[in-house]
CSV table of C-alpha atoms in Angstrom, one decimal:
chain,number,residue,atom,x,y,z
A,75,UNK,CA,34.8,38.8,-52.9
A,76,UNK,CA,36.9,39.4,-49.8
A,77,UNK,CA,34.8,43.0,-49.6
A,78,UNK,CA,31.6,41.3,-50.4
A,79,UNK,CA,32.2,38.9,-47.7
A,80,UNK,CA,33.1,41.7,-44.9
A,81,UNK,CA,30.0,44.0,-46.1
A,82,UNK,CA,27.5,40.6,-45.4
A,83,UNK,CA,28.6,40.8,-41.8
A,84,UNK,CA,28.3,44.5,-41.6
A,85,UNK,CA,25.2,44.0,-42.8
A,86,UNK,CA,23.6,41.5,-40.1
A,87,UNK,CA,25.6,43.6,-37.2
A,88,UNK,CA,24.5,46.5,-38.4
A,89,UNK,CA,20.7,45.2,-38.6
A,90,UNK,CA,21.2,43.6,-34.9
A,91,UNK,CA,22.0,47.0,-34.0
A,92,UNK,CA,19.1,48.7,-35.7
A,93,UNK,CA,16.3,46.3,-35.3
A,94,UNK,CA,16.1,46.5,-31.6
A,95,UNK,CA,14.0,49.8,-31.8
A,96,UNK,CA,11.5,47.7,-33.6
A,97,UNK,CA,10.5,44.5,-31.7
A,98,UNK,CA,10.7,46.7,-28.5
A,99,UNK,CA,6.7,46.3,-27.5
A,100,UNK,CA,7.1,42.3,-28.3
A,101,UNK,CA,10.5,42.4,-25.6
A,102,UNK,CA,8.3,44.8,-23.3
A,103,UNK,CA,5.2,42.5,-23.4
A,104,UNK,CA,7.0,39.2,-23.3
A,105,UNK,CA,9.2,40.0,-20.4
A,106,UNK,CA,6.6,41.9,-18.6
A,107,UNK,CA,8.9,45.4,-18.2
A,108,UNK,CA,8.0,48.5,-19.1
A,109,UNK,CA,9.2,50.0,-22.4
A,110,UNK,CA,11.5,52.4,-20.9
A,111,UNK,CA,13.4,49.5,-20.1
A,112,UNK,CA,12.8,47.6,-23.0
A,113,UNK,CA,14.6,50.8,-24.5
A,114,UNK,CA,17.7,50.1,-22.5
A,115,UNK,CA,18.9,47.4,-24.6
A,116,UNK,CA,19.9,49.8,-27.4
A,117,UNK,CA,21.6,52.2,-25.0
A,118,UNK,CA,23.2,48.2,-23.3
A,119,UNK,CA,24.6,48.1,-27.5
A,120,UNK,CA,25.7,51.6,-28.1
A,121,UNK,CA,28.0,51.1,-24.9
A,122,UNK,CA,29.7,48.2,-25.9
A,123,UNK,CA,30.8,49.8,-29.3
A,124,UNK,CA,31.9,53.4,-27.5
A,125,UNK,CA,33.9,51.0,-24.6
A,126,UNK,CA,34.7,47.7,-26.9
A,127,UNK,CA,35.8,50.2,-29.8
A,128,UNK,CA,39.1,51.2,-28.3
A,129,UNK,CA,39.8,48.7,-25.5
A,130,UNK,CA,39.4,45.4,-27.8
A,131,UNK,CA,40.9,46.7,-30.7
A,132,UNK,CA,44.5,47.6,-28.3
A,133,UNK,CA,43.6,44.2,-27.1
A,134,UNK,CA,43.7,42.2,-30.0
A,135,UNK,CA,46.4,44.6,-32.4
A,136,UNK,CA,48.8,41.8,-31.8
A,137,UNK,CA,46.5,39.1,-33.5
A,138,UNK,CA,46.9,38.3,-37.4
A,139,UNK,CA,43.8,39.8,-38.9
A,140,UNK,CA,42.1,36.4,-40.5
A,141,UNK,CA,42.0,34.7,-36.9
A,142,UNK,CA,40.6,37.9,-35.4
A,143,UNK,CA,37.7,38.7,-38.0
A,144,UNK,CA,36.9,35.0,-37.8
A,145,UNK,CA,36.7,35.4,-33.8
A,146,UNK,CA,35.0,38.5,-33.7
A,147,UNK,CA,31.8,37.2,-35.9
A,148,UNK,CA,32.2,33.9,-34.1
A,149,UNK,CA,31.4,36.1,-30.4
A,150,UNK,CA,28.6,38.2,-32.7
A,151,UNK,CA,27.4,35.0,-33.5
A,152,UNK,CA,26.9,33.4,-29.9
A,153,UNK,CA,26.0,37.2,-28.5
A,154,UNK,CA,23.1,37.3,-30.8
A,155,UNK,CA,22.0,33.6,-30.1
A,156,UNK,CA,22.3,34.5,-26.3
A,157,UNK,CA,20.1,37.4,-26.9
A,158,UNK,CA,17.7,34.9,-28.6
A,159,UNK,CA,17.5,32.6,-25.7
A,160,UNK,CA,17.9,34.6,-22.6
A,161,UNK,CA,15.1,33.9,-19.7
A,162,UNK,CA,14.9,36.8,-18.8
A,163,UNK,CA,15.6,41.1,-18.9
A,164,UNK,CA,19.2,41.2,-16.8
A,165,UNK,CA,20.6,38.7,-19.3
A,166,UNK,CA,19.7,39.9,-22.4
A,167,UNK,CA,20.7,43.1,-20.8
A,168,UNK,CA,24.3,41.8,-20.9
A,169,UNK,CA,23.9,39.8,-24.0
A,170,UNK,CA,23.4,42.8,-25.8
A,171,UNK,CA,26.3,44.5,-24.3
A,172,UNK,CA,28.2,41.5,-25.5
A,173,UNK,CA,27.0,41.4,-28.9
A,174,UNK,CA,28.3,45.6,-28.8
A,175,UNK,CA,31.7,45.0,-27.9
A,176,UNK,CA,32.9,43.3,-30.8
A,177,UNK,CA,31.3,45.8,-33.8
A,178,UNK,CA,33.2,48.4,-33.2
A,179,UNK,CA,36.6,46.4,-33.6
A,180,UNK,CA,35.1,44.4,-36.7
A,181,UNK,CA,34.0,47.4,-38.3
A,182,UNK,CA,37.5,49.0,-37.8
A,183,UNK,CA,39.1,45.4,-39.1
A,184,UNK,CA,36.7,45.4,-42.3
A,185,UNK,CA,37.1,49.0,-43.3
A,186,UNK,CA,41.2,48.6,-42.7
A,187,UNK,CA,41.4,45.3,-44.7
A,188,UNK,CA,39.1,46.8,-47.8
A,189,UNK,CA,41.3,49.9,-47.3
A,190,UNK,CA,44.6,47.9,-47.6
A,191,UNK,CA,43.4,45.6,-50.7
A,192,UNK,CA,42.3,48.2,-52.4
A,193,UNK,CA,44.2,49.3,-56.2
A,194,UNK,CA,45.9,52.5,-54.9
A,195,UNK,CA,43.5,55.6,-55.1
A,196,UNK,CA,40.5,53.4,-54.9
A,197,UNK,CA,40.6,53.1,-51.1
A,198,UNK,CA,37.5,55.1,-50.2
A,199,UNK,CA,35.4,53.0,-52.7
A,200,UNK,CA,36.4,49.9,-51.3
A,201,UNK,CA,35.3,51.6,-47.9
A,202,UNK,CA,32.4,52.5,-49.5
A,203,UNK,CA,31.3,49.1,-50.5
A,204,UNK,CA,31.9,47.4,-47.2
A,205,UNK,CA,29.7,50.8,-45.6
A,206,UNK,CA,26.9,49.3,-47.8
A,207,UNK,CA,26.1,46.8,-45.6
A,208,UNK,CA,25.5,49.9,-43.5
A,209,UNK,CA,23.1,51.2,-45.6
A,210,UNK,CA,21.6,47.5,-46.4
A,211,UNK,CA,21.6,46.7,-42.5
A,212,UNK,CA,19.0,50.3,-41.6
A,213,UNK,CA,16.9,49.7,-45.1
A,214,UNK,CA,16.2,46.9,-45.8
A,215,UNK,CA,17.6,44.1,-42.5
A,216,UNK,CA,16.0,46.3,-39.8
A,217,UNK,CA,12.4,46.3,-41.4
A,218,UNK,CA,13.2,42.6,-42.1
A,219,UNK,CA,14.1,41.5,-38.8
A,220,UNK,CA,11.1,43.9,-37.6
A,221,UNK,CA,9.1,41.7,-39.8
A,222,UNK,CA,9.8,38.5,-38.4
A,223,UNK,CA,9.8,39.5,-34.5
A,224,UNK,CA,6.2,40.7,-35.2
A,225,UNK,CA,5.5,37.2,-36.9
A,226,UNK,CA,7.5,34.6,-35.3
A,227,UNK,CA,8.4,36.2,-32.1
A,228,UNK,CA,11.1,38.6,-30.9
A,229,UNK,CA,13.6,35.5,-30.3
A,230,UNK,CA,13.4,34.8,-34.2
A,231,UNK,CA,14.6,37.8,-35.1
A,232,UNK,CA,17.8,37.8,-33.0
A,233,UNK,CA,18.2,34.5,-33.8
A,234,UNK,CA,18.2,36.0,-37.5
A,235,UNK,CA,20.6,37.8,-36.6
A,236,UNK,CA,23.2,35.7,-35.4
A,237,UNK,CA,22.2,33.0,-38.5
A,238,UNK,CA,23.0,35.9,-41.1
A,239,UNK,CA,26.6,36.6,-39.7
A,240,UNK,CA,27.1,32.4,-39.4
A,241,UNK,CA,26.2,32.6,-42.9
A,242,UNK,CA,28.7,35.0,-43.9
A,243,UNK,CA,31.5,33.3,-42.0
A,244,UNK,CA,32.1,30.7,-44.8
A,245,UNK,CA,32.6,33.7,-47.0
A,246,UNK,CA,35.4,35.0,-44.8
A,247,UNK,CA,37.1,32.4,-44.2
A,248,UNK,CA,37.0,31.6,-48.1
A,249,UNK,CA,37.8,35.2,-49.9
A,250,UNK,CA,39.7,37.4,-46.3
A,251,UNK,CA,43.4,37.5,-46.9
A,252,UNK,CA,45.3,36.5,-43.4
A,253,UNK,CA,47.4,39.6,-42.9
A,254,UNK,CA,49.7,40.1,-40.4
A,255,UNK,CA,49.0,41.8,-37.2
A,256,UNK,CA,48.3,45.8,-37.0
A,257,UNK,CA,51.5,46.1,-34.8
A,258,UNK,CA,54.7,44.2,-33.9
A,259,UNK,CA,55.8,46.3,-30.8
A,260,UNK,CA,53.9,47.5,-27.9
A,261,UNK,CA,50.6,47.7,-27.9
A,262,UNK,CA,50.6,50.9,-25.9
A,263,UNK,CA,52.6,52.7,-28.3
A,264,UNK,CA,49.6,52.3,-30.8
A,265,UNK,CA,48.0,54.9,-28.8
A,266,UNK,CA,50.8,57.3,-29.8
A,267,UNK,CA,48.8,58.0,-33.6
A,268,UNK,CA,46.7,60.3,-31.1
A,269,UNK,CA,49.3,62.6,-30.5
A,270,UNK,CA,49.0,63.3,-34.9
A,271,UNK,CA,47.1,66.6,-35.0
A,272,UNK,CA,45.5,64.9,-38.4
A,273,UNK,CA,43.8,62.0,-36.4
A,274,UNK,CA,42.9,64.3,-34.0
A,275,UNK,CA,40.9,66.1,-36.7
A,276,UNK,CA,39.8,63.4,-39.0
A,277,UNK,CA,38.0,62.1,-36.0
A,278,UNK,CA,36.6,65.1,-34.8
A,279,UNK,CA,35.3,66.1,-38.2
A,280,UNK,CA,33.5,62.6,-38.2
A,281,UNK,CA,32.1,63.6,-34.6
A,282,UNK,CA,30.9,67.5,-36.0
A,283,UNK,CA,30.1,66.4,-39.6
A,284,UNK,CA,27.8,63.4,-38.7
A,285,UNK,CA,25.9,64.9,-35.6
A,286,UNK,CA,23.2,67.3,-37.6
A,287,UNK,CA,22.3,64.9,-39.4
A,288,UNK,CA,22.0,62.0,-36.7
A,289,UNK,CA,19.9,64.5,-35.0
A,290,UNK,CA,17.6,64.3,-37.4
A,291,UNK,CA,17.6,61.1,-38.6
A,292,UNK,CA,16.7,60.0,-34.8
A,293,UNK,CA,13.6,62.1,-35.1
A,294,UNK,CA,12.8,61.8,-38.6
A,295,UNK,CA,9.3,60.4,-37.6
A,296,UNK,CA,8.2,63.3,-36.5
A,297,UNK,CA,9.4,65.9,-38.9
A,298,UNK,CA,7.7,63.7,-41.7
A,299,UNK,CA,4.5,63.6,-39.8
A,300,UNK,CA,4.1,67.1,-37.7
A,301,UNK,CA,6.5,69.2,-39.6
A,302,UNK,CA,6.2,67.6,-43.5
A,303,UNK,CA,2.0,66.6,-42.3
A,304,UNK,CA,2.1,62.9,-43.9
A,305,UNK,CA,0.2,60.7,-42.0
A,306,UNK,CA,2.0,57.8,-40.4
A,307,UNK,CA,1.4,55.4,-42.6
A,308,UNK,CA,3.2,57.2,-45.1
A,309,UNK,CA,6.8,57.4,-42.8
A,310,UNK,CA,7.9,53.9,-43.9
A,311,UNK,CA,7.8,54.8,-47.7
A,312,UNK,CA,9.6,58.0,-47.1
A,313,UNK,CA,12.2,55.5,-45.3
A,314,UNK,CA,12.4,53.8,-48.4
A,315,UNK,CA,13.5,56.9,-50.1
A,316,UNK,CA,15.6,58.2,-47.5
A,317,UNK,CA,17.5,54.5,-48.1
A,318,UNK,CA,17.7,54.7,-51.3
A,319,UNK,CA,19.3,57.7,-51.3
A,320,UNK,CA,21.9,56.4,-48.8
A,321,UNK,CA,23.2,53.5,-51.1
A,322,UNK,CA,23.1,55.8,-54.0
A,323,UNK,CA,25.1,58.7,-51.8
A,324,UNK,CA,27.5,55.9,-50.6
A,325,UNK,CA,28.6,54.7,-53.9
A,326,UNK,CA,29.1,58.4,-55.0
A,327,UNK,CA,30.6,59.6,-52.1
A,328,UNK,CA,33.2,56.8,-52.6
A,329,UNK,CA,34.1,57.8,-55.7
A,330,UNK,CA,34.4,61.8,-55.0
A,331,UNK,CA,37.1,60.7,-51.7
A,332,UNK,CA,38.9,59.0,-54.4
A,333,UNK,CA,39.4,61.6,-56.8
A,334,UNK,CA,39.5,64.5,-54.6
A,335,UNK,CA,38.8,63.7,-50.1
A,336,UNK,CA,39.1,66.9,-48.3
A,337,UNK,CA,37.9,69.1,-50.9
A,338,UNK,CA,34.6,66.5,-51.9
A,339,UNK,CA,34.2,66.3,-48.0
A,340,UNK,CA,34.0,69.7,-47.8
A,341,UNK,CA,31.5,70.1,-51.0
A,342,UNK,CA,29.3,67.3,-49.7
A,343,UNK,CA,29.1,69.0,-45.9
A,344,UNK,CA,28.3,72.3,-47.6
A,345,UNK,CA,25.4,70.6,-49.4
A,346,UNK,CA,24.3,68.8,-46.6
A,347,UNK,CA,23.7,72.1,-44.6
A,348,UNK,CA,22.2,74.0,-47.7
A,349,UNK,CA,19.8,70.9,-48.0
A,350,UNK,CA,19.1,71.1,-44.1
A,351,UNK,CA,18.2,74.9,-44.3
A,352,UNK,CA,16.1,74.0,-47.1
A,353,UNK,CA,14.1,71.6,-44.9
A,354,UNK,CA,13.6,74.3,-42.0
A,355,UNK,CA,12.5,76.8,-44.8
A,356,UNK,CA,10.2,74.7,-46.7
A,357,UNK,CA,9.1,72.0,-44.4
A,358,UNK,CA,5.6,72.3,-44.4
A,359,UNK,CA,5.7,71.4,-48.1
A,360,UNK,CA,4.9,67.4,-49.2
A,361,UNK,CA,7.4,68.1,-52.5
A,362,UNK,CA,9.9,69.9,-50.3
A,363,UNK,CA,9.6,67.3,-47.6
A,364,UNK,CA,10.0,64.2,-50.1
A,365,UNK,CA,12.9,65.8,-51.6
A,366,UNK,CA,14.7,67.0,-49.4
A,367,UNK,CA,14.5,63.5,-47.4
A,368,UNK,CA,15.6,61.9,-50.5
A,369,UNK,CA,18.7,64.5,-50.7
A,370,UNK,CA,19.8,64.3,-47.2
A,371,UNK,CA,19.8,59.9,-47.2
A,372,UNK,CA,22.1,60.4,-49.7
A,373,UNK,CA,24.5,63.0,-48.2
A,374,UNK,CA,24.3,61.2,-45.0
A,375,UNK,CA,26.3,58.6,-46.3
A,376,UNK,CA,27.9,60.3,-49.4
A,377,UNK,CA,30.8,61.4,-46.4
A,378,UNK,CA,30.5,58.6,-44.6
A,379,UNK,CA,33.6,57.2,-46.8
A,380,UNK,CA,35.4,59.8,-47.1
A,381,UNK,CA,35.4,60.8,-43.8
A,382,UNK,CA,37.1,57.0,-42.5
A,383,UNK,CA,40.1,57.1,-45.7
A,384,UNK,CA,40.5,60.3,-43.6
A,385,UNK,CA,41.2,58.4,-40.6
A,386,UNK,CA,43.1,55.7,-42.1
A,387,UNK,CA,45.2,57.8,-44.6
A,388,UNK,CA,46.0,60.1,-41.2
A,389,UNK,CA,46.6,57.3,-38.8
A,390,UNK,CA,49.4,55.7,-41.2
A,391,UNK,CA,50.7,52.6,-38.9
A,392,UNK,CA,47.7,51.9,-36.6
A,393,UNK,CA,44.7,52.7,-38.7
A,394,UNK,CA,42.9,49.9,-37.2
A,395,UNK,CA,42.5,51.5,-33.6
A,396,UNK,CA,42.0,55.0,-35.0
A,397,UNK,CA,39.0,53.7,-36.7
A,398,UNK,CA,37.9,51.8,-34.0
A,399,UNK,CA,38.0,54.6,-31.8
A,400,UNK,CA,36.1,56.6,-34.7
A,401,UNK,CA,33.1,54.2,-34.8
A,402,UNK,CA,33.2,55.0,-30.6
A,403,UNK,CA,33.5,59.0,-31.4
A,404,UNK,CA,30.2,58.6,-33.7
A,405,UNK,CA,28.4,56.8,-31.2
A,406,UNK,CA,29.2,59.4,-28.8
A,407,UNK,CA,28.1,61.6,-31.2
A,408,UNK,CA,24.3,59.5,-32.1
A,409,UNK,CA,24.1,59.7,-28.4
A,410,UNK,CA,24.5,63.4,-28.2
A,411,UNK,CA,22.1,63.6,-31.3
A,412,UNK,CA,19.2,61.9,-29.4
A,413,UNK,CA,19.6,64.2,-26.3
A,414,UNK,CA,19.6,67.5,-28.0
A,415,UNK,CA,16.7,66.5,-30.6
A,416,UNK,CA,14.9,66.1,-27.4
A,417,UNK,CA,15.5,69.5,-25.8
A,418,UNK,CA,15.1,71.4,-29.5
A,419,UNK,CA,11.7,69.7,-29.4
A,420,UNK,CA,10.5,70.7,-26.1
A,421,UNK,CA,11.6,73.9,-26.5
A,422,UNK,CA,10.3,74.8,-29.8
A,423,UNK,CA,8.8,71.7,-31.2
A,424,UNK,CA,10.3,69.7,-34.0
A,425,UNK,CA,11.1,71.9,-36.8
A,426,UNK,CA,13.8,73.7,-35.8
A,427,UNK,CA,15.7,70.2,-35.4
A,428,UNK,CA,16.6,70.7,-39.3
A,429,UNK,CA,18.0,74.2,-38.4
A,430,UNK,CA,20.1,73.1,-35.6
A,431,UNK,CA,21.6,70.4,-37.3
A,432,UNK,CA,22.4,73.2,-40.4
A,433,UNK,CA,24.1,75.3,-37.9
A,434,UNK,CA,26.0,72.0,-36.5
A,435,UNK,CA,27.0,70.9,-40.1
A,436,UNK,CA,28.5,74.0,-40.8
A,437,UNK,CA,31.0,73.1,-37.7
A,438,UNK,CA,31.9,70.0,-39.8
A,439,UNK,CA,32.4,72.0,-42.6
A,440,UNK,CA,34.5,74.4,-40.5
A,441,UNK,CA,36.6,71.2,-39.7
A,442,UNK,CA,37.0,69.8,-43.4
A,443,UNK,CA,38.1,73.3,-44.6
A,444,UNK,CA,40.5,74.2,-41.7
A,445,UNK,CA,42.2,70.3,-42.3
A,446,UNK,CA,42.4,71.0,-45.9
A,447,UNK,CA,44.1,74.2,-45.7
A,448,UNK,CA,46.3,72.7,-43.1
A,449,UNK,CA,47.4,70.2,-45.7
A,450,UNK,CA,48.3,72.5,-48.1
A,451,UNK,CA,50.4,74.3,-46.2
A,452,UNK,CA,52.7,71.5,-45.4
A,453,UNK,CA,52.6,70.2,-48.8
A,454,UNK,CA,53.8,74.2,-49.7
C-alpha cells in the first residue's frame, strides 16, 4: 500500500504537469494573452523540476523522509490551488513554477523509498509500479483534467489537481514508512556520488536513451496525421494505444531490470531503434503506423525502470539526489527533444523525426553496452 499510495501522487503531479498543453486556449481566452504565452506556463513547470530537482533535494537530505513526502505534496497541494485561483497571467506564471519545484524531489523520494522497501532483486518493479502513475497521469489524468477545463472552466481542472494529491495524502501518511534522513553528515558531501563514473553514466544513458523517443512523442500529432495520413480525429485513439502500451511496457520492463538491468536495458534500447527505423521505413502505412505506435508506448516506458535502479544501485549512499538530479537531466533532455523536432521538421518535414530519434537511440544503446562491459570488467 505504501507504493500504491506514492504512485496516486505521481499520478495527480504528473497529470498537473501534462494537462497544461490542453486547457491552453481556455487560459489564453480567459486571461486575454496570446497563446505563445499561454504556452509559457509548461516551460514556467519544466524549470522548476530541472532547478528544484537538485537544489531542494540537497536542501532537504537532512529531513526524515515521512515529514518530507508529507511537506512536499502539502506545497503541490497549495501550488496547484494557487494556480486555480490566480487573477491574473504573472501569478499563475510563478504558481506554476512553484508547483515544479517540488516534483522533481518527490519523485526522487518515491522512487528511493519503493526502491528501499522493496524484497531484494525486486527493486526495479517496485520502481515500476510507482512509474505507473506516470503512465496513468499522460493517459488517462491529462485527457481527464482536459475534460473538465473544457467543461467547468480551466480553474477546475487545477483545482483537480491539487484535490487528487490531497486525496492521496491520507494514504501516505497511513501506509509511508518514516525512514531516517538520506544523509547524516554534510550535505555538500552528497554531491561527491558525482565524482562515481557509474552515476555519471546511469544518468547520461537516461539523457541519450530517452531523447529519440521524447522527440517523437512531442510531435506525435503530426507523424499520425501527415506522415501515418489519419485524420485528426483519429490521434486521440492512437493515444489510447500508445498508453496502453506504456503501462503494459512498464510492468515488463520492471520485471526484465530485475532479472537481468544492463543487459534488458540494452535489449529494450536495441528494439526501440529497430521499431523507430521501422516507422521511418514504413510510415505511410495505417497497419505500420498503428503498430508501430503501439510498440514504441510500450518501449518508451519498458526502460524507464530500469534505467532509475541504474541510478540508485550506482549512487549507493545518496540515491535520493542522484535521482533527483536524473528527473532534471530528462527534462533537459524533453527540452532538447522539442527544439530539435522543430528544426528536423522545417528542414525536411516530419518524417524523418522517427529516423533521427533511431540514430539518437542507438547513442543510448552505445551507453548501456559500454556500462555493461565496464561492469564486467571490474567484476573480472
Amino acid at each position: 500500500m505504501a507504493v500504491f499510495s506514492l504512485m496516486l501522487v505521481v499520478f495527480s503531479l504528473t497529470t498537473g504537469e501534462f494537462v497544461v498543453s490542453g486547457i491552453l486556449p481556455d487560459v489564453a481566452g480567459d486571461l486575454a494573452i496570446p497563446l505563445s504565452a499561454a504556452g509559457l506556463l509548461t516551460t514556467a513547470y519544466a524549470i522548476g523540476m530541472i532547478a528544484g530537482g537538485p537544489v531542494i533535494t540537497l536542501l532537504t537530505a537532512r529531513l526524515s523522509r515521512k515529514p518530507l513526502i508529507t511537506g512536499l505534496i502539502t506545497v503541490a497541494v497549495l501550488a496547484n490551488a494557487a494556480s486555480a485561483v490566480a487573477p491574473g497571467y504573472p501569478l499563475l506564471l510563478v504558481s506554476r513554477v512553484l508547483a515544479g519545484l517540488v516534483v522533481a524531489t518527490f519523485f526522487a523520494v518515491a522512487i528511493a523509498t519503493a526502491a528501499a522497501e522493496a524484497r531484494p532483486g525486486k527493486q526495479a518493479s517496485a520502481v515500476a509500479k510507482v512509474a505507473l502513475g506516470l503512465n496513468l497521469g499522460i493517459v488517462l489524468g491529462a485527457p481527464l483534467g482536459t475534460f473538465v477545463g473544457q467543461h467547468l472552466g480551466w480553474r477546475a481542472t487545477f483545482w483537480a489537481v491539487s484535490g487528487a494529491a490531497a486525496l492521496a495524502l491520507p494514504a501516505v501518511l497511513r501506509f509511508v514508512p518514516d525512514r531516517p534522513s538520506a544523509t547524516t553528515g554534510p550535505v555538500t558531501g552528497e554531491l561527491r556520488v558525482f565524482a562515481d563514473r557509474r552515476v555519471q553514466l546511469a544518468i547520461a544513458l537516461t539523457a541519450a536513451g530517452n531523447v529519440g523517443i521524447l522527440t517523437v512523442f512531442t510531435y506525435l500529432a503530426p507523424l499520425l496525421t501527415e506522415v501515418g495520413g489519419f485524420p485528426a480525429g483519429a490521434v486521440p485513439v492512437l493515444l489510447l494505444g500508445y498508453g496502453a502500451g506504456a503501462v503494459l511496457g512498464n510492468a515488463v520492463g520492471g520485471r526484465l531490470a530485475d532479472r537481468a538491468l544492463l543487459p534488458s536495458l540494452a535489449g529494450l534500447l536495441a528494439t526501440l531503434a529497430g521499431v523507430l527505423a521501422l516507422a521511418w521505413a514504413g510510415g505511410g502505412h495505417p497497419v505500420v503506423t498503428v503498430v508501430s505506435t503501439v510498440l514504441l508506448g510500450a518501449l518508451a516506458f519498458a526502460i524507464v525502470p530500469g534505467m532509475q535502479t541504474r541510478v540508485i544501485t550506482a549512487a549507493g549512499a545518496a540515491p535520493t539526489l542522484a535521482v533527483a538530479v536524473n528527473a532534471s537531466g530528462y527534462q533537459l533532455a524533453a527540452a532538447f527533444a522539442g527544439w530539435l523536432g522543430g528544426r528536423v521538421i522545417d528542414t525536411g518535414g516530419p518524417r524523418p523525426i522517427y529516423l533521427v530519434a533511431a540514430l539518437l537511440t542507438v547513442g543510448g544503446l552505445g551507453i548501456a553496452l559500454y556500462s555493461l562491459r565496464r561492469d564486467r570488467r571490474v567484476r573480472a
